[in-house]
Short mmCIF file of C-alpha atoms in Angstrom, two decimals:
data_model
loop_
_atom_site.label_atom_id
_atom_site.label_comp_id
_atom_site.label_asym_id
_atom_site.label_seq_id
_atom_site.Cartn_x
_atom_site.Cartn_y
_atom_site.Cartn_z
CA MET J 1 -17.38 -39.80 -75.23
CA VAL J 2 -14.48 -41.10 -74.12
CA PHE J 3 -12.97 -39.43 -75.92
CA THR J 4 -14.15 -35.87 -74.24
CA LEU J 5 -14.39 -37.49 -70.73
CA ARG J 6 -10.31 -38.71 -71.36
CA GLY J 7 -9.55 -34.74 -72.31
CA SER J 8 -11.60 -33.50 -69.32
CA SER J 9 -10.14 -35.33 -67.03
CA TYR J 10 -6.04 -34.91 -68.60
CA LYS J 11 -6.92 -31.65 -67.61
CA THR J 12 -8.47 -31.99 -64.55
CA ARG J 13 -5.52 -33.10 -63.28
CA GLY J 14 -3.20 -30.73 -64.76
CA ILE J 15 -5.11 -27.51 -62.86
CA ALA J 16 -4.74 -30.30 -59.99
CA PHE J 17 -1.08 -30.01 -60.77
CA TYR J 18 -0.27 -25.78 -60.54
CA CYS J 19 -2.68 -25.99 -57.60
CA ILE J 20 -0.86 -28.19 -56.12
CA LEU J 21 3.35 -26.97 -57.08
CA VAL J 22 1.12 -23.19 -56.23
CA PHE J 23 0.38 -24.71 -52.55
CA ILE J 24 3.90 -25.63 -52.06
CA ILE J 25 5.89 -22.83 -53.05
CA LEU J 26 2.71 -20.16 -50.67
CA VAL J 27 4.06 -22.57 -47.78
CA GLY J 28 8.51 -23.07 -48.62
CA THR J 29 8.10 -18.75 -48.80
CA HIS J 30 6.33 -19.06 -45.74
CA VAL J 31 8.77 -21.40 -43.73
CA VAL J 32 11.66 -20.01 -45.28
CA LEU J 33 9.91 -15.95 -44.01
CA SER J 34 9.43 -18.03 -40.61
CA THR J 35 12.92 -18.60 -40.37
CA THR J 36 14.76 -16.16 -41.66
CA HIS J 37 12.76 -13.22 -39.93
CA GLU J 38 12.10 -12.66 -36.51
CA GLN J 39 8.90 -10.54 -36.64
CA TYR J 40 7.55 -12.35 -39.10
CA GLY J 41 7.16 -16.01 -37.46
CA ARG J 42 6.12 -13.82 -34.27
CA MET J 43 2.66 -12.02 -36.06
CA THR J 44 2.05 -15.65 -38.10
CA SER J 45 2.89 -18.37 -35.00
CA ILE J 46 0.31 -20.21 -33.86
CA SER J 47 0.57 -18.82 -30.12
CA ARG J 48 -0.31 -15.92 -32.21
CA ILE J 49 -3.27 -17.44 -34.04
CA ALA J 50 -4.46 -19.71 -31.15
CA PRO J 51 -6.15 -17.20 -28.79
CA TRP J 52 -8.90 -15.88 -31.03
CA THR J 53 -9.80 -19.72 -31.48
CA ARG J 54 -10.19 -19.61 -28.78
CA PRO J 55 -14.40 -19.21 -27.05
CA VAL J 56 -14.32 -15.75 -25.27
CA SER J 57 -16.57 -14.96 -22.56
CA TRP J 58 -17.06 -11.15 -21.80
CA ALA J 59 -20.35 -8.87 -20.35
CA ASN J 60 -23.16 -6.83 -22.44
CA GLY J 61 -24.05 -3.80 -22.22
CA PRO J 62 -23.09 -0.40 -23.56
CA ASP J 63 -19.30 -1.47 -22.30
CA GLU J 64 -18.93 -3.75 -23.62
CA THR J 65 -16.99 -2.56 -27.50
CA ARG J 66 -16.37 -5.80 -29.17
CA LYS J 67 -17.00 -9.87 -28.52
CA VAL J 68 -13.29 -11.03 -28.52
CA PRO J 69 -10.59 -9.06 -27.95
CA PRO J 70 -9.03 -6.54 -29.57
CA THR J 71 -7.60 -6.10 -33.07
CA THR J 72 -4.25 -4.72 -31.51
CA ILE J 73 -1.89 -7.30 -30.99
CA ASN J 74 0.40 -6.75 -27.40
CA GLN J 75 3.89 -8.12 -27.48
CA ILE J 76 3.54 -9.54 -23.78
CA GLU J 77 5.94 -8.32 -21.49
CA ASP J 78 7.25 -11.15 -18.90
CA HIS J 79 11.16 -9.24 -18.42
CA ARG J 80 11.82 -8.48 -21.47
CA PRO J 81 11.08 -5.56 -23.94
CA GLN J 82 8.06 -5.32 -26.02
CA GLU J 83 7.86 -3.92 -30.09
CA TRP J 84 3.80 -3.61 -30.56
CA HIS J 85 2.42 -2.07 -27.53
CA HIS J 86 1.38 2.10 -28.00
CA PRO J 87 3.70 4.82 -26.72
CA GLN J 88 2.39 5.97 -23.81
CA LEU J 89 0.91 9.04 -24.72
CA GLY J 90 -0.37 10.30 -20.20
CA GLN J 91 1.92 12.55 -19.31
CA GLU J 92 2.95 11.10 -15.67
CA ASN J 93 4.77 8.85 -14.48
CA ALA J 94 1.84 6.16 -13.12
CA THR J 95 1.00 2.88 -14.03
CA PHE J 96 -2.42 0.23 -13.15
CA VAL J 97 -1.81 -2.29 -10.71
CA ILE J 98 -3.37 -4.92 -10.65
CA LEU J 99 -3.32 -8.12 -7.90
CA ALA J 100 -5.21 -11.09 -9.50
CA ARG J 101 -4.56 -15.17 -9.96
CA ASN J 102 -4.05 -16.61 -13.34
CA TYR J 103 -7.91 -18.59 -12.73
CA GLU J 104 -9.17 -14.80 -12.64
CA TYR J 105 -7.94 -13.94 -16.60
CA LYS J 106 -11.38 -13.82 -18.49
CA ASP J 107 -13.26 -11.79 -15.56
CA LEU J 108 -9.94 -9.61 -15.36
CA ALA J 109 -10.04 -9.57 -19.58
CA GLN J 110 -13.24 -7.84 -19.30
CA THR J 111 -12.63 -5.53 -16.60
CA LEU J 112 -9.80 -4.02 -18.64
CA ARG J 113 -11.61 -3.79 -21.65
CA GLN J 114 -13.85 -1.36 -20.73
CA LEU J 115 -11.03 0.96 -17.94
CA GLU J 116 -9.71 1.02 -22.25
CA THR J 117 -12.20 2.32 -23.52
CA ARG J 118 -13.57 4.41 -21.11
CA PHE J 119 -9.88 6.13 -20.19
CA ASN J 120 -7.08 4.65 -21.19
CA HIS J 121 -7.23 4.24 -25.19
CA LYS J 122 -6.93 7.69 -25.08
CA TYR J 123 -3.58 7.71 -22.25
CA HIS J 124 -1.99 4.06 -22.99
CA TYR J 125 -0.19 3.92 -19.05
CA PRO J 126 0.59 0.98 -18.58
CA TYR J 127 -0.45 -2.29 -16.71
CA THR J 128 1.89 -3.86 -14.03
CA PHE J 129 0.38 -7.57 -13.12
CA LEU J 130 1.60 -8.86 -10.01
CA SER J 131 1.09 -11.89 -7.88
CA ASP J 132 3.09 -14.48 -5.97
CA GLU J 133 2.98 -17.64 -8.90
CA PRO J 134 4.30 -16.98 -11.91
CA PHE J 135 2.27 -15.78 -14.06
CA SER J 136 0.10 -18.32 -17.20
CA GLU J 137 0.85 -18.50 -20.27
CA GLU J 138 -2.82 -17.97 -20.63
CA PHE J 139 -3.05 -15.06 -17.92
CA LYS J 140 -0.53 -12.90 -20.10
CA GLU J 141 -1.96 -13.82 -23.55
CA TRP J 142 -5.12 -12.54 -22.06
CA THR J 143 -4.30 -9.63 -19.96
CA SER J 144 -2.43 -9.09 -22.48
CA LEU J 145 -5.14 -8.05 -25.49
CA ALA J 146 -7.49 -6.82 -23.73
CA VAL J 147 -4.63 -3.56 -23.19
CA SER J 148 -3.59 -0.19 -25.81
CA SER J 149 -0.33 0.43 -23.67
CA LYS J 150 2.72 -1.64 -22.59
CA VAL J 151 2.09 -4.50 -20.43
CA GLN J 152 5.05 -6.22 -17.31
CA TYR J 153 4.89 -9.68 -15.02
CA GLY J 154 5.65 -9.86 -11.93
CA LEU J 155 6.51 -12.58 -9.39
CA ILE J 156 5.51 -11.42 -5.29
CA PRO J 157 8.88 -12.37 -3.39
CA ARG J 158 8.47 -14.56 -0.45
CA GLU J 159 9.73 -11.55 2.03
CA GLN J 160 6.89 -9.13 1.43
CA TRP J 161 4.45 -11.91 0.81
CA ASP J 162 4.78 -14.71 3.77
CA PRO J 163 3.90 -13.94 7.21
CA PRO J 164 7.56 -11.81 8.81
CA SER J 165 9.28 -13.90 11.54
CA ASN J 166 7.85 -13.13 14.64
CA ILE J 167 4.37 -13.78 13.14
CA ASN J 168 3.79 -17.33 15.76
CA LEU J 169 1.57 -19.60 12.86
CA THR J 170 0.30 -21.54 15.65
CA LEU J 171 -1.73 -19.27 17.58
CA ALA J 172 -2.45 -16.73 13.99
CA ASP J 173 -4.06 -19.52 12.70
CA GLU J 174 -5.95 -20.64 16.23
CA LEU J 175 -7.50 -16.77 16.43
CA GLY J 176 -8.32 -16.95 13.45
CA ARG J 177 -10.15 -20.01 13.05
CA LYS J 178 -12.27 -18.37 16.30
CA LEU J 179 -12.84 -14.86 13.68
CA GLN J 180 -14.28 -17.10 11.39
CA ALA J 181 -16.54 -19.00 13.99
CA ASN J 182 -17.26 -15.81 14.72
CA GLY J 183 -18.40 -13.69 11.45
CA ALA J 184 -15.08 -12.43 10.29
CA ILE J 185 -14.31 -12.48 6.40
CA TYR J 186 -11.13 -14.33 5.82
CA GLY J 187 -10.52 -15.13 9.07
CA ASP J 188 -8.67 -18.11 8.45
CA ARG J 189 -7.27 -17.19 5.20
CA ILE J 190 -4.07 -16.72 6.09
CA PRO J 191 -3.34 -16.05 2.02
CA TYR J 192 -6.00 -12.82 2.39
CA LYS J 193 -3.98 -11.93 5.78
CA ASN J 194 -0.68 -11.77 2.98
CA MET J 195 -2.58 -10.05 0.39
CA CYS J 196 -3.73 -7.51 3.20
CA ARG J 197 -0.69 -7.59 4.58
CA PHE J 198 1.62 -6.69 0.63
CA ASN J 199 -0.82 -4.40 -0.02
CA SER J 200 -0.51 -1.65 3.36
CA GLY J 201 2.77 -2.38 3.03
CA TYR J 202 5.08 -3.56 0.40
CA PHE J 203 3.87 -3.64 -3.70
CA PHE J 204 5.06 0.18 -4.42
CA ARG J 205 8.30 -1.66 -3.59
CA HIS J 206 8.44 -4.22 -5.75
CA GLU J 207 10.98 -3.70 -8.38
CA LEU J 208 8.54 -3.55 -10.95
CA VAL J 209 6.59 -0.35 -8.80
CA GLN J 210 9.64 1.79 -8.53
CA LYS J 211 10.33 3.57 -10.91
CA TYR J 212 6.07 4.55 -10.52
CA ARG J 213 4.81 7.68 -8.50
CA TYR J 214 1.07 7.59 -9.54
CA TYR J 215 -0.38 4.44 -9.50
CA TRP J 216 -4.16 3.26 -10.09
CA ARG J 217 -5.43 0.02 -8.46
CA VAL J 218 -7.67 -1.77 -10.97
CA GLU J 219 -9.13 -5.10 -10.04
CA PRO J 220 -10.87 -7.88 -11.47
CA SER J 221 -14.49 -8.12 -12.41
CA VAL J 222 -14.83 -4.01 -11.37
CA ASN J 223 -17.37 -1.87 -13.96
CA PHE J 224 -15.94 1.05 -15.24
CA PHE J 225 -18.73 2.95 -16.14
CA CYS J 226 -18.56 6.42 -17.21
CA ASP J 227 -15.97 8.23 -19.93
CA LEU J 228 -13.30 9.98 -18.50
CA ASN J 229 -13.03 12.90 -20.13
CA PHE J 230 -9.24 14.07 -18.15
CA ASP J 231 -6.42 12.59 -17.34
CA PRO J 232 -6.48 11.80 -12.51
CA PHE J 233 -3.15 11.21 -12.64
CA THR J 234 -2.55 14.83 -14.24
CA TYR J 235 -5.37 16.20 -12.35
CA MET J 236 -3.51 14.68 -8.42
CA ARG J 237 -0.34 15.84 -9.60
CA GLU J 238 -2.03 19.49 -10.48
CA HIS J 239 -4.62 20.14 -7.25
CA ASP J 240 -1.77 18.11 -4.35
CA LYS J 241 -3.17 15.70 -4.23
CA THR J 242 -2.35 12.02 -2.59
CA TYR J 243 -4.84 9.79 -1.83
CA SER J 244 -7.93 9.13 -3.73
CA PHE J 245 -11.36 6.67 -3.94
CA THR J 246 -15.01 6.46 -5.36
CA ILE J 247 -16.33 3.96 -2.36
CA SER J 248 -16.15 4.64 1.65
CA LEU J 249 -18.32 2.47 3.42
CA LYS J 250 -17.98 0.85 7.62
CA GLU J 251 -15.54 -2.18 8.22
CA PHE J 252 -16.38 -5.37 9.85
CA GLU J 253 -15.91 -4.23 13.23
CA ASN J 254 -15.00 -7.96 14.02
CA THR J 255 -11.89 -8.07 12.26
CA ILE J 256 -10.22 -5.14 13.15
CA PRO J 257 -10.87 -5.27 17.09
CA THR J 258 -8.15 -3.31 18.16
CA LEU J 259 -6.65 -1.80 15.43
CA TRP J 260 -8.43 1.17 16.74
CA ASN J 261 -6.21 1.09 20.26
CA THR J 262 -3.34 0.76 18.14
CA THR J 263 -3.55 3.79 16.54
CA LYS J 264 -3.77 5.64 19.35
CA GLU J 265 -0.87 4.11 21.07
CA PHE J 266 1.39 5.80 16.95
CA MET J 267 -0.61 8.83 17.22
CA ALA J 268 1.01 9.34 20.83
CA GLU J 269 4.43 8.02 20.49
CA TYR J 270 4.44 9.66 17.15
CA PRO J 271 2.73 12.79 18.33
CA GLU J 272 4.69 14.79 15.44
CA LEU J 273 3.30 12.63 12.42
CA ILE J 274 -0.60 13.48 12.74
CA ALA J 275 -0.69 16.29 10.35
CA ARG J 276 -2.45 19.68 11.34
CA ASP J 277 -5.45 20.03 9.24
CA ASN J 278 -5.54 15.87 9.61
CA ALA J 279 -8.84 14.10 8.65
CA MET J 280 -9.70 12.94 12.03
CA ALA J 281 -13.69 13.66 11.83
CA PHE J 282 -14.15 11.28 9.12
CA LEU J 283 -12.96 8.60 11.71
CA SER J 284 -14.14 9.29 14.69
CA ASN J 285 -17.67 10.44 15.80
CA ASP J 286 -16.01 11.91 19.19
CA GLY J 287 -12.58 13.40 18.39
CA GLY J 288 -10.93 9.94 18.06
CA ASP J 289 -11.67 8.25 21.54
CA THR J 290 -13.15 5.54 19.35
CA TYR J 291 -12.91 4.56 16.08
CA ASN J 292 -16.64 4.37 13.29
CA LEU J 293 -14.80 1.72 11.39
CA CYS J 294 -15.28 4.22 7.80
CA HIS J 295 -13.03 3.32 5.47
CA PHE J 296 -12.11 4.42 1.96
CA TRP J 297 -13.04 1.30 0.40
CA SER J 298 -9.23 0.15 -1.43
CA ASN J 299 -10.12 -2.14 -4.67
CA PHE J 300 -10.58 1.40 -5.89
CA GLU J 301 -8.43 3.51 -5.40
CA ILE J 302 -5.67 5.90 -7.36
CA ALA J 303 -2.19 7.80 -5.15
CA ASP J 304 1.38 9.43 -4.62
CA MET J 305 2.99 6.55 -4.07
CA GLU J 306 5.85 8.76 -2.42
CA PHE J 307 3.40 9.25 0.64
CA TRP J 308 3.92 5.37 0.74
CA ARG J 309 7.59 5.53 0.42
CA SER J 310 7.17 8.07 3.45
CA GLU J 311 9.65 7.64 6.56
CA THR J 312 6.43 8.96 8.24
CA TYR J 313 3.47 5.82 6.74
CA MET J 314 7.25 3.80 6.92
CA LYS J 315 7.06 4.62 10.56
CA TRP J 316 3.21 3.72 10.91
CA PHE J 317 3.10 0.22 8.73
CA ASN J 318 6.58 -1.03 10.68
CA PHE J 319 4.71 0.16 13.81
CA LEU J 320 0.72 -2.48 12.72
CA ASP J 321 3.40 -5.05 11.18
CA MET J 322 5.56 -5.31 14.83
CA LYS J 323 1.89 -5.64 16.38
CA GLY J 324 0.82 -8.97 14.27
CA GLY J 325 -2.23 -7.22 13.78
CA PHE J 326 -2.72 -9.08 9.97
CA TYR J 327 -2.27 -12.41 11.10
CA TYR J 328 -3.12 -12.06 15.04
CA GLU J 329 -7.06 -10.62 14.12
CA ARG J 330 -7.73 -9.84 9.73
CA TRP J 331 -6.33 -5.86 9.33
CA GLY J 332 -7.29 -5.01 5.98
CA ASP J 333 -5.00 -2.37 3.77
CA ALA J 334 -8.37 -0.65 3.01
CA PRO J 335 -8.02 1.14 7.18
CA VAL J 336 -4.68 0.89 6.93
CA HIS J 337 -4.93 3.20 3.75
CA SER J 338 -7.59 4.82 5.20
CA ILE J 339 -6.85 5.86 8.91
CA ALA J 340 -3.05 6.24 7.34
CA ALA J 341 -5.23 8.69 5.14
CA ALA J 342 -6.80 10.58 7.23
CA LEU J 343 -4.43 11.46 10.75
CA LEU J 344 -0.76 11.54 8.24
CA LEU J 345 -2.15 13.76 5.24
CA PRO J 346 -3.91 17.04 5.20
CA ARG J 347 -7.52 16.59 4.87
CA SER J 348 -7.00 18.68 2.08
CA ARG J 349 -4.39 16.30 0.01
CA ILE J 350 -7.59 13.43 0.02
CA HIS J 351 -9.81 13.93 -3.38
CA PHE J 352 -13.40 11.63 -3.73
CA PHE J 353 -13.75 10.30 -8.28
CA ASN J 354 -16.51 11.65 -8.79
CA GLU J 355 -16.67 11.00 -12.36
CA ILE J 356 -15.30 7.99 -12.17
CA GLY J 357 -18.53 5.55 -12.27
CA TYR J 358 -17.57 1.81 -10.84
CA LYS J 359 -18.73 -0.69 -9.15
CA HIS J 360 -16.36 -3.60 -7.29
CA SER J 361 -20.06 -6.02 -5.96
CA PRO J 362 -22.24 -5.78 -4.46
CA PHE J 363 -21.80 -1.41 -3.92
CA GLU J 364 -21.44 1.23 -6.56
CA HIS J 365 -20.66 4.45 -7.11
CA CYS J 366 -22.50 6.77 -10.33
CA PRO J 367 -21.77 9.67 -10.06
CA GLN J 368 -25.76 11.67 -11.26
CA GLY J 369 -26.50 14.00 -13.68
CA ASP J 370 -24.52 16.57 -15.46
CA VAL J 371 -21.53 14.29 -14.69
CA HIS J 372 -24.16 11.25 -15.13
CA GLU J 373 -24.81 12.49 -19.07
CA LYS J 374 -21.26 14.69 -20.22
CA GLY J 375 -19.41 11.11 -18.79
CA ARG J 376 -21.76 8.76 -21.06
CA CYS J 377 -22.39 6.53 -18.26
CA SER J 378 -24.05 3.17 -18.35
CA CYS J 379 -24.79 2.71 -14.26
CA LYS J 380 -28.29 3.37 -13.02
CA GLN J 381 -28.14 6.73 -10.89
CA GLU J 382 -30.90 4.98 -8.28
CA HIS J 383 -28.02 2.95 -7.72
CA ASN J 384 -25.62 4.82 -6.40
CA PHE J 385 -24.34 3.47 -3.27
CA ASP J 386 -22.47 7.40 -1.72
CA ASN J 387 -26.49 7.79 0.88
CA ASP J 388 -26.70 4.95 1.27
CA TRP J 389 -26.64 4.65 5.15
CA TYR J 390 -23.45 1.93 5.31
CA SER J 391 -22.56 5.01 3.51
CA CYS J 392 -19.80 7.06 4.03
CA THR J 393 -19.47 9.23 1.21
CA ALA J 394 -21.31 12.27 2.82
CA ARG J 395 -19.13 12.64 5.79
CA PHE J 396 -16.37 12.56 4.11
CA HIS J 397 -18.58 15.62 2.28
CA SER J 398 -19.74 17.66 5.22
CA LEU J 399 -16.47 16.68 6.66
CA PHE J 400 -15.49 19.65 4.10
CA SER J 401 -18.42 22.56 4.73
CA LEU J 402 -17.08 22.57 8.49
CA PHE J 403 -13.82 23.87 8.13
#
């Protein structure tokens, strides 16, 4: 019995020795490959493995295809070449533009997965992320893993973000507190006003965006409900559309008390810039004397940036900027874009994308009938905001029936 135990002991030691030897060989091979083959090192690095071990919060629902980020790994582009993204299949010079903060990475990743599942997995249009502060590695890791295509991350220059020199910040702060006290949401928030001004006059001039013609604006925590079986960028080009939307509604009047009077001043000074077949009837119930507060909700928009970059639009933006209303009041980019599109473009160049089911809480556009079925939409048709009293979409449709 003793001999048998000793024999077993010798045999066990021999097996252990060979296991340790194999382990040492494997580790040594990994070290050699990591140091001599850059691509192998990147693919097996801890930074690539770590995100998969983190808890991931993905909302349950029909648009959720995975509980973890997708298996396709994208090399993050932060002013350096990408190697792991899919080549663009869409035919247009277009990008998704996303203004976001570092803490929004989880909500944004969920939105991006829906957008990929419903549309971009077939086209691989690139993503452009912008912020006034450097993006964290965590933000870049989560967002790059959520998409199938090229990504780039841009820092907004201070001269495009901060209040201009003609703004009296002491006065802006005083008036902002009064706005907030009177119920004007974000009325005292300078960072929010910076964002509105940037979206109104600068995002299309950012160095990472300038090379593109079309953009699709995306925000964190929004939902895309329907399969999109065509390319909206191509639709815009082929049908000579400049601006498009999915939701329209009335603006809070206390955020823009002097915007319409400023608009009338602009029209009087530059009558030649007002389009002959414009959409004034969308903005005003009395031929332009007063503003009915209707605007396109710009947290979703697909548009041709050649319009924003045009001399016509820049005259409009610069006129508003000199008035100071972005800071002395709280002029949002939604009414600024909407008034410009309605007055400076022929109405035929504004398009409503009925097929794109979309929600930015608390409002949503849910396609009806055959469009809902064809798009395999996950929204409830009875939740459609289009016919709500606060919506302006029915007015937009009636505008075309008048002519």
